[in-house]
XYZ file of C-alpha atoms in Angstrom:
725
model
C 48.251 90.305 98.209
C 49.872 91.993 95.656
C 47.713 95.582 96.134
C 48.495 95.820 99.756
C 51.171 98.266 100.646
C 51.860 96.273 103.834
C 52.405 92.905 101.909
C 54.866 94.524 99.207
C 57.218 96.206 101.782
C 57.360 93.050 103.160
C 58.103 90.718 100.200
C 61.521 93.595 99.298
C 62.996 93.174 102.783
C 61.963 89.600 104.171
C 64.541 87.012 103.182
C 62.940 84.367 100.261
C 61.757 81.788 102.932
C 59.962 84.375 104.523
C 57.578 85.274 101.753
C 55.721 82.446 101.810
C 55.289 82.180 105.322
C 54.033 85.862 105.653
C 51.713 85.159 103.492
C 50.285 81.637 105.100
C 49.911 83.748 108.147
C 47.812 86.512 106.374
C 45.947 84.125 104.585
C 45.402 81.673 107.693
C 43.636 84.103 110.078
C 40.899 85.119 107.796
C 39.808 81.457 106.874
C 40.247 80.313 110.452
C 37.725 83.630 111.254
C 35.251 82.437 108.727
C 35.127 79.025 109.935
C 33.712 80.131 113.250
C 31.324 82.651 111.364
C 31.836 85.713 112.625
C 29.115 88.948 112.897
C 31.760 91.014 110.098
C 33.916 90.158 107.414
C 37.283 91.830 108.702
C 39.264 93.364 106.140
C 42.636 92.134 105.208
C 44.599 95.207 106.290
C 42.848 95.369 109.580
C 44.565 91.320 110.079
C 47.871 92.951 109.687
C 49.801 93.796 112.847
C 51.687 97.309 112.917
C 55.105 95.306 113.983
C 54.467 93.369 110.579
C 54.719 96.834 108.546
C 57.022 98.950 110.946
C 59.386 95.739 111.321
C 58.089 92.967 108.838
C 61.864 91.125 109.369
C 61.522 90.564 113.275
C 57.826 90.181 112.844
C 58.223 87.174 110.184
C 60.675 86.324 112.515
C 59.206 86.278 115.853
C 56.256 84.499 114.135
C 52.455 85.015 114.994
C 52.940 84.741 118.451
C 53.771 87.798 119.413
C 51.150 89.673 117.169
C 48.521 87.529 118.853
C 49.658 88.325 122.297
C 49.232 92.238 121.438
C 45.730 91.503 120.667
C 44.648 88.657 123.496
C 45.438 86.375 125.746
C 42.625 83.959 125.531
C 42.499 80.690 127.921
C 42.872 78.258 125.357
C 44.580 78.645 121.470
C 42.075 78.177 119.384
C 42.225 75.134 116.976
C 44.104 76.621 113.763
C 43.406 74.738 110.477
C 46.832 74.600 109.213
C 48.390 73.496 111.830
C 49.933 70.495 110.392
C 51.613 72.573 107.259
C 55.098 72.275 107.341
C 57.129 74.997 105.480
C 59.953 74.305 102.390
C 63.573 74.529 103.588
C 65.602 77.136 101.850
C 66.369 76.451 98.187
C 63.795 73.966 97.878
C 62.163 73.807 94.129
C 58.928 74.841 95.351
C 60.264 78.076 97.126
C 62.499 79.181 94.512
C 61.393 82.561 93.774
C 63.863 85.078 92.533
C 66.035 83.238 90.009
C 69.884 84.610 89.445
C 70.586 86.250 86.109
C 74.592 86.483 86.639
C 76.345 86.421 83.257
C 76.811 82.773 81.655
C 74.720 81.352 84.462
C 71.331 80.057 83.241
C 68.686 78.426 85.992
C 65.942 76.110 85.179
C 62.612 76.969 85.096
C 61.161 73.428 85.347
C 59.797 72.206 88.642
C 56.387 72.213 90.152
C 54.295 75.465 90.820
C 55.434 77.678 93.661
C 53.003 75.986 96.519
C 53.130 72.458 95.373
C 53.084 69.784 98.101
C 52.405 72.392 100.372
C 51.108 69.743 103.161
C 54.832 67.957 102.723
C 56.820 71.428 104.107
C 58.682 71.762 106.937
C 60.297 74.550 108.611
C 63.744 74.101 109.817
C 65.307 75.441 112.988
C 67.165 78.503 112.657
C 70.897 78.135 112.899
C 72.810 79.983 115.726
C 74.645 83.115 114.174
C 77.842 84.845 115.097
C 78.322 88.154 114.284
C 81.571 89.520 112.271
C 82.718 93.407 111.891
C 82.932 94.779 108.305
C 83.406 98.290 109.379
C 81.828 100.866 111.992
C 78.819 100.906 110.060
C 78.300 96.946 108.769
C 78.060 93.490 110.567
C 77.256 90.520 109.186
C 75.904 87.044 110.568
C 77.451 83.401 109.699
C 76.157 80.150 111.573
C 78.824 79.392 114.162
C 78.835 75.729 112.589
C 81.891 76.813 110.254
C 81.295 73.404 108.518
C 77.702 75.407 107.080
C 80.441 77.883 105.355
C 83.966 76.388 104.944
C 84.428 79.519 102.762
C 83.684 82.165 105.392
C 87.208 83.434 105.864
C 88.109 83.982 102.382
C 84.388 85.140 101.599
C 85.033 88.192 104.384
C 88.474 88.676 102.870
C 87.078 88.978 99.160
C 83.399 91.025 100.220
C 85.856 93.796 101.760
C 88.264 94.278 98.747
C 85.605 94.482 96.623
C 83.307 97.127 98.743
C 86.094 98.798 98.939
C 86.411 98.490 95.071
C 82.613 99.551 94.756
C 82.990 102.398 97.054
C 80.335 102.027 99.396
C 80.791 103.708 102.175
C 77.951 104.181 105.296
C 77.602 107.786 105.359
C 73.733 108.738 105.437
C 73.999 112.074 103.136
C 70.191 111.682 102.885
C 67.764 108.259 103.658
C 67.880 107.864 99.684
C 71.937 106.904 99.314
C 71.557 105.024 102.513
C 69.225 102.626 101.456
C 71.342 102.544 98.201
C 74.419 101.936 99.996
C 72.427 99.223 102.108
C 70.871 97.857 98.942
C 74.840 97.569 97.349
C 75.852 95.585 100.139
C 73.220 93.284 99.897
C 73.083 92.531 96.273
C 77.329 92.414 96.349
C 76.419 89.913 99.279
C 73.679 87.857 96.914
C 76.102 87.903 94.093
C 79.351 86.439 96.012
C 77.369 83.822 97.563
C 76.704 82.354 93.761
C 80.049 82.935 93.178
C 80.903 80.009 95.901
C 78.089 78.048 94.728
C 75.358 78.817 97.308
C 72.497 79.333 94.932
C 70.061 79.313 97.227
C 71.694 81.011 100.100
C 69.676 83.716 102.113
C 70.897 87.358 103.105
C 68.524 89.204 105.262
C 68.821 92.252 106.926
C 68.318 91.790 110.974
C 66.600 95.428 112.915
C 66.564 94.490 116.675
C 64.190 96.771 118.463
C 67.282 99.173 119.480
C 68.499 99.681 115.980
C 64.640 99.933 114.524
C 64.529 102.889 117.540
C 67.727 104.373 116.297
C 66.608 104.277 112.243
C 63.101 105.379 113.045
C 65.006 108.716 115.221
C 66.619 109.292 112.061
C 69.890 107.736 113.231
C 71.972 105.640 111.280
C 72.526 102.625 113.099
C 74.716 99.261 112.759
C 73.465 97.727 109.534
C 73.257 93.982 110.415
C 72.992 91.255 107.586
C 72.093 87.801 108.354
C 74.068 84.905 106.026
C 72.544 81.793 105.843
C 74.437 79.627 102.715
C 72.428 76.622 102.622
C 73.448 73.922 100.511
C 76.254 74.050 98.557
C 75.503 73.148 94.479
C 77.897 70.972 93.046
C 79.106 70.366 89.339
C 76.712 68.605 87.163
C 77.697 67.314 83.544
C 80.563 68.605 82.534
C 81.355 68.973 78.466
C 84.306 70.014 76.833
C 83.505 70.235 73.041
C 86.333 68.757 70.993
C 89.070 68.040 73.762
C 88.631 64.170 73.109
C 89.771 64.118 69.605
C 93.168 65.564 71.225
C 96.044 63.136 71.120
C 96.916 64.429 74.341
C 93.346 64.362 75.890
C 93.827 62.281 79.386
C 96.857 64.822 79.936
C 94.810 67.618 79.113
C 91.292 66.679 81.122
C 94.058 65.870 83.974
C 94.474 69.487 84.067
C 90.872 70.753 83.855
C 90.375 68.841 86.857
C 86.788 69.316 87.251
C 84.718 66.629 87.549
C 81.103 66.180 88.019
C 80.252 66.429 91.976
C 82.986 68.852 92.657
C 81.813 71.744 94.663
C 80.625 74.516 92.267
C 83.043 77.306 92.482
C 83.090 80.292 89.747
C 86.543 80.840 90.800
C 87.766 77.096 90.195
C 86.101 77.196 86.343
C 88.057 80.778 85.087
C 91.408 79.148 87.192
C 90.790 75.550 84.933
C 89.920 77.140 81.636
C 93.082 79.343 81.959
C 94.997 76.350 83.071
C 93.748 74.202 80.131
C 94.377 76.955 77.355
C 98.122 76.780 78.801
C 98.550 73.804 78.592
C 97.402 73.424 74.869
C 99.694 76.278 74.593
C 102.460 74.687 75.714
C 101.938 71.335 74.334
C 101.826 71.617 70.732
C 98.361 73.422 70.408
C 98.951 76.933 68.595
C 95.617 76.701 66.998
C 93.339 75.953 69.808
C 90.136 77.466 70.839
C 88.526 78.037 73.921
C 84.851 79.335 74.336
C 83.791 81.343 77.264
C 82.178 78.849 79.714
C 78.562 78.512 80.113
C 77.086 77.010 83.225
C 72.815 75.954 83.673
C 72.204 76.125 87.391
C 69.163 73.444 88.044
C 67.720 74.358 91.211
C 66.198 70.974 91.408
C 69.181 69.295 91.534
C 71.093 71.690 93.097
C 73.641 71.054 90.617
C 75.341 73.454 87.819
C 76.126 71.719 84.145
C 79.251 73.556 82.565
C 79.655 74.258 79.017
C 83.231 75.179 77.906
C 83.873 74.790 73.994
C 87.315 73.417 73.083
C 88.657 72.929 69.614
C 92.226 71.914 70.005
C 93.049 71.948 66.578
C 95.819 69.929 65.140
C 99.697 69.624 66.875
C 102.585 71.186 65.500
C 106.598 71.569 66.013
C 108.458 74.424 65.055
C 109.683 74.617 61.589
C 111.751 77.832 59.901
C 112.178 81.440 61.895
C 111.115 83.835 58.706
C 111.740 87.863 58.958
C 109.849 90.313 57.056
C 113.117 92.138 56.773
C 116.170 90.348 56.007
C 118.448 93.171 55.202
C 117.273 94.990 58.365
C 116.928 91.677 61.024
C 118.101 88.215 58.995
C 115.784 85.327 59.123
C 119.343 83.766 60.917
C 119.729 85.944 63.231
C 116.068 85.751 64.623
C 116.478 82.129 64.173
C 119.456 82.425 66.177
C 117.514 84.646 68.921
C 114.688 81.869 69.566
C 115.303 79.444 72.100
C 113.971 77.078 69.752
C 115.050 74.728 67.207
C 113.348 73.387 63.835
C 111.280 70.192 64.846
C 110.896 70.867 68.629
C 107.412 71.237 69.714
C 105.723 74.056 69.750
C 105.050 75.955 73.008
C 103.188 79.393 73.203
C 105.849 80.613 75.738
C 108.678 80.384 73.831
C 106.962 81.995 70.790
C 106.098 85.072 73.544
C 110.383 84.761 74.450
C 111.211 85.342 70.646
C 108.943 88.312 70.788
C 110.415 90.182 73.840
C 113.850 89.282 72.750
C 113.339 91.187 69.666
C 111.653 94.190 71.278
C 114.771 93.789 73.660
C 117.161 95.125 70.600
C 115.832 98.651 70.867
C 115.889 98.404 66.949
C 112.286 98.086 66.031
C 109.139 99.498 67.004
C 107.110 96.303 66.842
C 107.052 93.347 66.386
C 104.154 90.396 64.827
C 104.580 86.693 65.070
C 102.224 84.521 62.879
C 102.528 81.071 63.248
C 101.865 79.141 59.509
C 100.775 75.929 58.807
C 103.840 74.381 56.379
C 102.368 70.746 56.889
C 99.079 69.690 58.384
C 99.600 66.451 60.787
C 98.434 63.395 59.652
C 98.190 59.765 60.641
C 99.942 60.546 64.285
C 102.488 62.544 62.675
C 102.676 65.928 63.940
C 102.671 69.272 61.546
C 105.140 71.583 60.897
C 104.783 75.544 61.753
C 106.839 78.364 60.469
C 106.863 81.789 62.477
C 106.461 84.109 60.521
C 108.303 87.707 61.874
C 107.043 91.020 61.248
C 109.048 93.917 62.054
C 108.561 97.823 61.766
C 111.988 99.407 62.429
C 112.341 102.093 65.188
C 114.192 104.920 65.737
C 117.880 103.901 65.403
C 119.973 107.185 66.213
C 120.307 108.589 69.719
C 121.854 111.610 70.894
C 121.672 112.136 74.951
C 123.673 114.556 77.038
C 123.295 114.987 81.149
C 125.120 117.523 83.454
C 125.803 117.318 86.848
C 127.974 117.740 89.845
C 128.837 115.311 92.551
C 130.511 114.781 95.775
C 132.619 111.944 94.059
C 132.649 113.388 90.437
C 132.285 117.265 90.640
C 131.071 118.867 87.768
C 130.667 116.681 85.047
C 129.319 117.090 81.439
C 128.598 113.843 79.360
C 127.287 113.511 76.033
C 127.079 110.298 73.142
C 125.875 109.944 69.606
C 125.064 106.179 68.891
C 123.124 104.289 65.822
C 122.385 101.206 67.071
C 121.834 99.050 63.825
C 124.901 100.888 61.399
C 126.427 97.281 60.947
C 123.203 95.237 60.312
C 122.274 93.032 62.635
C 122.679 94.758 65.976
C 125.638 96.417 65.001
C 126.019 99.727 66.883
C 128.858 102.285 66.872
C 128.603 105.154 69.825
C 130.897 108.036 70.087
C 131.204 109.801 73.688
C 132.633 111.959 75.711
C 133.402 113.582 79.130
C 134.122 116.867 80.218
C 134.704 117.250 83.879
C 136.735 118.756 86.620
C 137.795 115.770 88.284
C 137.993 113.331 84.584
C 138.247 114.243 80.736
C 137.450 111.398 78.317
C 137.153 110.741 74.611
C 136.553 107.410 73.251
C 134.622 105.335 70.292
C 133.129 101.774 70.485
C 131.501 99.058 68.652
C 129.041 96.821 70.183
C 127.360 93.986 68.875
C 124.414 92.562 70.932
C 123.278 88.621 70.269
C 126.557 87.774 69.255
C 126.771 84.510 67.593
C 123.800 83.335 70.281
C 121.118 84.897 72.619
C 121.866 87.459 75.011
C 125.776 87.538 73.990
C 127.317 90.273 73.465
C 130.800 91.774 71.909
C 132.356 95.132 72.499
C 135.509 96.854 71.070
C 136.178 100.721 72.825
C 138.940 103.002 72.131
C 139.210 105.559 74.448
C 141.730 108.138 75.814
C 140.875 110.085 79.446
C 142.633 112.267 82.381
C 141.711 111.262 85.271
C 142.028 112.516 88.907
C 140.353 111.043 91.498
C 141.275 111.183 95.219
C 144.072 108.602 94.727
C 145.133 108.769 91.522
C 146.242 111.088 88.708
C 146.316 109.490 85.592
C 146.398 110.012 81.752
C 145.899 107.042 79.850
C 145.328 105.483 76.350
C 143.435 102.092 76.013
C 141.873 99.563 74.066
C 139.450 97.207 75.316
C 137.570 93.892 74.161
C 134.830 91.479 75.576
C 132.780 88.804 75.035
C 129.768 87.822 77.414
C 126.867 86.583 78.205
C 124.722 89.293 80.095
C 122.120 89.402 82.559
C 119.584 92.309 81.749
C 116.140 93.591 83.428
C 114.423 91.279 81.147
C 115.929 88.314 80.837
C 118.314 88.011 84.258
C 120.319 85.043 84.003
C 121.286 82.824 87.340
C 124.799 82.489 85.305
C 126.696 84.864 83.579
C 130.109 85.114 82.220
C 132.722 87.516 80.653
C 136.352 87.018 79.242
C 138.276 89.915 77.608
C 141.527 91.262 76.803
C 142.792 94.808 77.735
C 146.072 96.790 76.638
C 146.818 100.606 78.133
C 149.685 103.333 78.428
C 149.154 104.914 81.304
C 151.217 107.943 82.925
C 150.269 108.212 86.256
C 151.217 109.055 90.109
C 149.069 108.797 93.129
C 147.582 111.942 93.649
C 149.265 115.698 94.283
C 148.343 116.712 98.233
C 149.748 119.918 99.305
C 151.193 121.426 96.113
C 154.560 119.706 96.130
C 155.107 117.483 92.549
C 156.200 115.015 92.377
C 157.282 112.555 89.146
C 155.062 110.499 86.686
C 155.681 107.173 85.924
C 154.892 105.486 82.808
C 153.133 101.882 82.556
C 152.339 99.782 79.388
C 149.849 96.848 80.803
C 148.608 93.888 79.316
C 145.848 92.327 81.065
C 143.399 89.170 80.418
C 140.746 89.104 82.232
C 137.819 86.354 82.884
C 134.370 87.336 85.366
C 131.726 84.829 86.571
C 128.683 85.506 88.086
C 125.833 82.768 89.710
C 122.507 84.989 90.719
C 120.058 83.438 92.662
C 118.398 86.686 93.614
C 114.727 87.882 92.232
C 115.940 91.129 91.052
C 119.029 92.791 89.262
C 118.520 96.353 90.973
C 116.029 95.713 94.170
C 116.868 92.094 95.595
C 114.598 90.850 98.746
C 115.908 87.212 98.908
C 118.396 85.007 97.484
C 122.098 85.503 97.027
C 124.888 86.234 94.683
C 128.470 85.205 94.129
C 131.030 86.791 91.181
C 134.566 85.720 90.688
C 137.147 87.974 89.125
C 140.634 86.129 87.914
C 143.043 88.783 86.039
C 146.811 87.907 84.927
C 148.332 91.381 83.647
C 152.278 92.151 82.750
C 153.167 95.634 83.587
C 156.104 97.304 82.199
C 157.775 100.132 84.006
C 161.025 101.891 84.493
C 162.645 99.158 82.262
C 161.032 95.911 83.792
C 158.668 93.523 83.261
C 156.331 92.124 85.821
C 153.510 89.067 85.936
C 150.910 89.606 88.643
C 147.409 88.115 89.177
C 144.675 90.287 90.362
C 141.547 88.580 92.026
C 138.592 89.449 93.423
C 135.556 87.648 95.098
C 132.214 89.487 95.990
C 129.128 87.663 97.598
C 125.774 89.231 98.648
C 122.574 87.630 100.339
C 119.333 89.079 100.729
C 116.624 87.647 103.523
C 113.598 88.838 103.880
C 112.120 88.870 107.627
C 108.377 89.813 108.705
C 106.493 92.094 105.995
C 108.214 94.944 104.601
C 111.752 94.208 106.288
C 114.496 92.910 103.976
C 117.809 92.227 105.451
C 121.165 92.500 103.244
C 124.718 91.959 103.728
C 127.517 91.928 100.819
C 131.093 91.051 101.520
C 134.670 91.668 99.647
C 137.820 89.774 99.151
C 140.582 91.101 97.173
C 144.410 90.668 96.429
C 147.004 91.308 93.694
C 149.725 88.161 94.150
C 153.523 88.890 92.494
C 154.412 92.398 92.053
C 155.753 94.996 94.468
C 153.141 98.103 95.000
C 155.096 100.147 92.892
C 155.719 97.967 90.168
C 151.194 97.989 90.064
C 149.933 101.288 88.220
C 148.043 103.139 90.765
C 144.989 103.369 88.716
C 145.365 99.619 89.225
C 145.554 98.909 92.951
C 143.154 98.161 95.429
C 141.279 101.542 96.941
C 137.943 101.133 99.296
C 135.771 104.294 99.847
C 132.772 105.607 98.170
C 129.093 105.116 97.424
C 129.441 101.159 96.340
C 131.929 100.890 99.075
C 132.768 102.509 102.589
C 129.722 105.251 102.453
C 130.665 108.469 104.402
C 134.457 108.393 102.576
C 135.413 109.947 99.239
C 135.560 107.751 96.194
C 139.314 105.694 96.938
C 139.903 107.603 100.157
C 139.718 104.717 102.275
C 143.258 102.768 102.859
C 147.145 103.409 103.967
C 148.502 106.773 102.961
C 152.403 108.133 102.260
C 154.604 110.781 103.842
C 152.436 113.489 102.275
C 149.070 112.129 103.011
C 148.286 110.562 99.701
C 146.414 107.519 99.024
C 148.821 105.007 97.799
C 146.305 101.968 97.408
C 147.138 98.392 98.315
C 147.872 94.589 97.161
C 144.800 93.389 99.754
C 141.353 94.437 100.484
C 138.606 93.457 102.604
C 134.954 94.954 102.674
C 131.507 94.416 104.855
C 128.378 95.998 104.414
C 124.958 95.549 106.194
C 121.877 96.978 105.690
C 117.977 96.752 106.622
C 115.380 97.973 103.847
C 112.364 98.856 106.115
C 109.111 99.804 103.745
C 107.060 102.837 105.353
C 103.956 102.470 103.184
C 104.566 105.686 102.253
C 103.542 107.155 98.699
C 101.606 103.961 97.747
C 104.251 101.926 99.527
C 106.814 103.571 97.382
C 109.517 104.745 99.697
C 111.982 102.773 101.670
C 113.977 104.159 104.794
C 117.739 102.005 104.904
C 120.009 102.290 108.012
C 123.319 100.700 107.343
C 127.153 99.550 108.350
C 129.908 99.511 106.068
C 133.615 98.882 106.948
C 136.548 98.870 104.782
C 140.108 97.544 105.277
C 143.307 98.295 102.335
C 146.583 97.024 103.411
C 150.049 97.064 101.606
C 150.616 93.512 101.615
C 149.046 90.755 99.423
C 147.406 89.512 102.767
C 145.111 91.752 104.906
C 146.797 92.708 108.137
C 143.832 95.079 109.112
C 146.230 97.819 110.009
C 144.128 100.626 108.691
C 139.910 99.848 108.872
C 137.732 102.374 108.194
C 134.047 102.357 109.436
C 130.707 103.994 108.146
C 127.245 104.513 109.321
C 124.759 106.130 107.669
C 120.522 106.046 106.655
C 119.569 105.856 103.122
C 115.953 106.446 101.570
C 114.934 104.217 98.672
C 112.046 105.916 96.208
C 110.579 102.368 94.522
C 109.916 103.658 90.423
C 109.115 101.195 87.469
C 112.280 100.386 86.687
C 114.158 99.970 90.123
C 115.094 102.301 93.150
C 116.334 105.949 93.171
C 118.663 105.626 96.008
C 120.022 108.625 97.963
C 122.415 107.660 101.154
C 123.574 110.013 103.457
C 127.147 108.112 104.930
C 128.832 109.277 108.630
C 132.253 108.185 108.645
C 133.167 107.076 112.747
C 136.763 107.461 112.341
C 138.048 109.867 109.599
C 140.771 111.812 109.456
C 139.971 115.471 110.288
C 142.751 116.647 107.544
C 141.316 114.179 104.477
C 137.789 113.329 105.318
C 134.646 115.239 105.680
C 131.681 114.628 108.349
C 129.732 113.021 105.976
C 128.816 112.297 102.686
C 125.731 111.789 99.926
C 125.329 109.913 97.045
C 122.736 109.696 94.369
C 122.142 106.461 92.135
C 119.968 104.137 90.498
C 119.257 100.530 92.067
C 120.027 99.774 95.689
C 123.597 99.936 96.749
C 124.393 96.355 96.334
């Protein structure tokens, strides 16, 4: 048979069970004719019907009856000498002719020869199939009985993804290319079936008469593969090396969670290996090692024996933290940054956290942490580790500048110089300046990161400024100091806080409108302030679910016109984010603020309450919402209420980076400490977000609904980083 072209074609196209079927049928006919002593010995090629050559799969499925019907219709069928033969079921050792060659999988070759016990073989009934359309050129046929292939949905989804990743299309530039694509589809299906544990599965291409005719005419019919999964293999023996020598063996073995007799699934092996590696790293085993898993497939048992060599090593606790450059970042400072104390059980996640925290300081270019054994585990006692930290200095000095124009700020030029480790460890000095049409400023500041603890910041800032906003003209000299536990992009905190003190001397008045000069008023203000934030959102810059609540309190004393006044400034902000379906997030925020204990004129204009702007009521200028005096000047107030709502809608454009955001804002500022809603302004608009790796870039177009034509523009545009709230 090996030299016959027809039989070679059948061997490559037919499903595995059909190969011996065709061989038996072709052998049976000459043997039967020989028993009847025919006048001439026919050639084997003469005994193969044309349909077996042109459409071998269909011919093999229909059996020999169709070919017999084409030649003659005798009154009585001759007695077939092999009528009692039974054909082996798919996956039996006798017919396992092509072994899997997947990496890490070895199939046992032991067993009887291919046709041993042929008299005991039987042909299983063909299952009923149903088609699933993959695309316009491909269909897959699965058993109707879902129990025969319970992973069908996951299999189809995975096949689509892998097929797309392999860029297998349905075009037909030529016959060879089409054949290559069909072969690639079939190989992908077979590989994927083995991933799900079906090592005796059969993938056959079905050609009906219409499809065969279309293909013969050079057309491209829909390719249809029938998938017969067969018996799903199970795990046999499981060898985990030296894992049983670990003190925590029962818990670690439970984490691996694969037992003999479980359904064989390659993804499960990878998943559980990673889980075991993580469990070892989090349970005090810094030197644990795991090999790549090996799977030995035995077709006779329909099982796979799994070998995963595990060397747990000893169990340890944290010891000291040492720095390779103690004059730059001291060992004491690094130990303060770490989230573990000496004597605590080693966890690999805490080691990685320390590495990230050191990188986040911005003063190093690289970090390497190496666990070093100080004392080994002895007689049930845990060993001790030193964490050796090797750092390379980064670029410490930065000169930055910016120039731009905004409807709120006008023209603005900014420049700064910073040395991030002038006062080790992490003591930074920053000098900055602003020159603009509405703001001029010069300042010098000191900042120490990780001050007396992880993610704690001490800042001191001295500045002088001349500011002209929509509501205020102020010439100010100030000194401010704060101590805070902050939240950042790398380490978002569920709770953060800030306390501080501020002293300013300021010469102010409400902004002059109409050219009528009015006297300025001097204020000397001292303030203590505190802020606390509960953050249960999923992102600082682009939250999609959760909430935030921030409370602010600032008792202040103000001296003006020879009188001292004490009052309390307070503010409460809350926002909530709720996903609604796929690609849609509804967001809302509210603000309530009040000043208790002083008359309006006793509070410096720059410290009163205003609304309006890109983070307030969009469509109005910064500080333009609220009461105005007889000259049309915004005076500010002593109470404030704001509300905003928006829908953040993903568009799918540019790889899902573009988002559109319709929004509605309102704000009310009252002269009295209790809101009276005499002045309420509304704004609506549409925004666009472009999502980047560090947060969305925001562009909002706001339209004021009840603007004052004398003071408010017909629209306003805002550009910033991050969502509006």
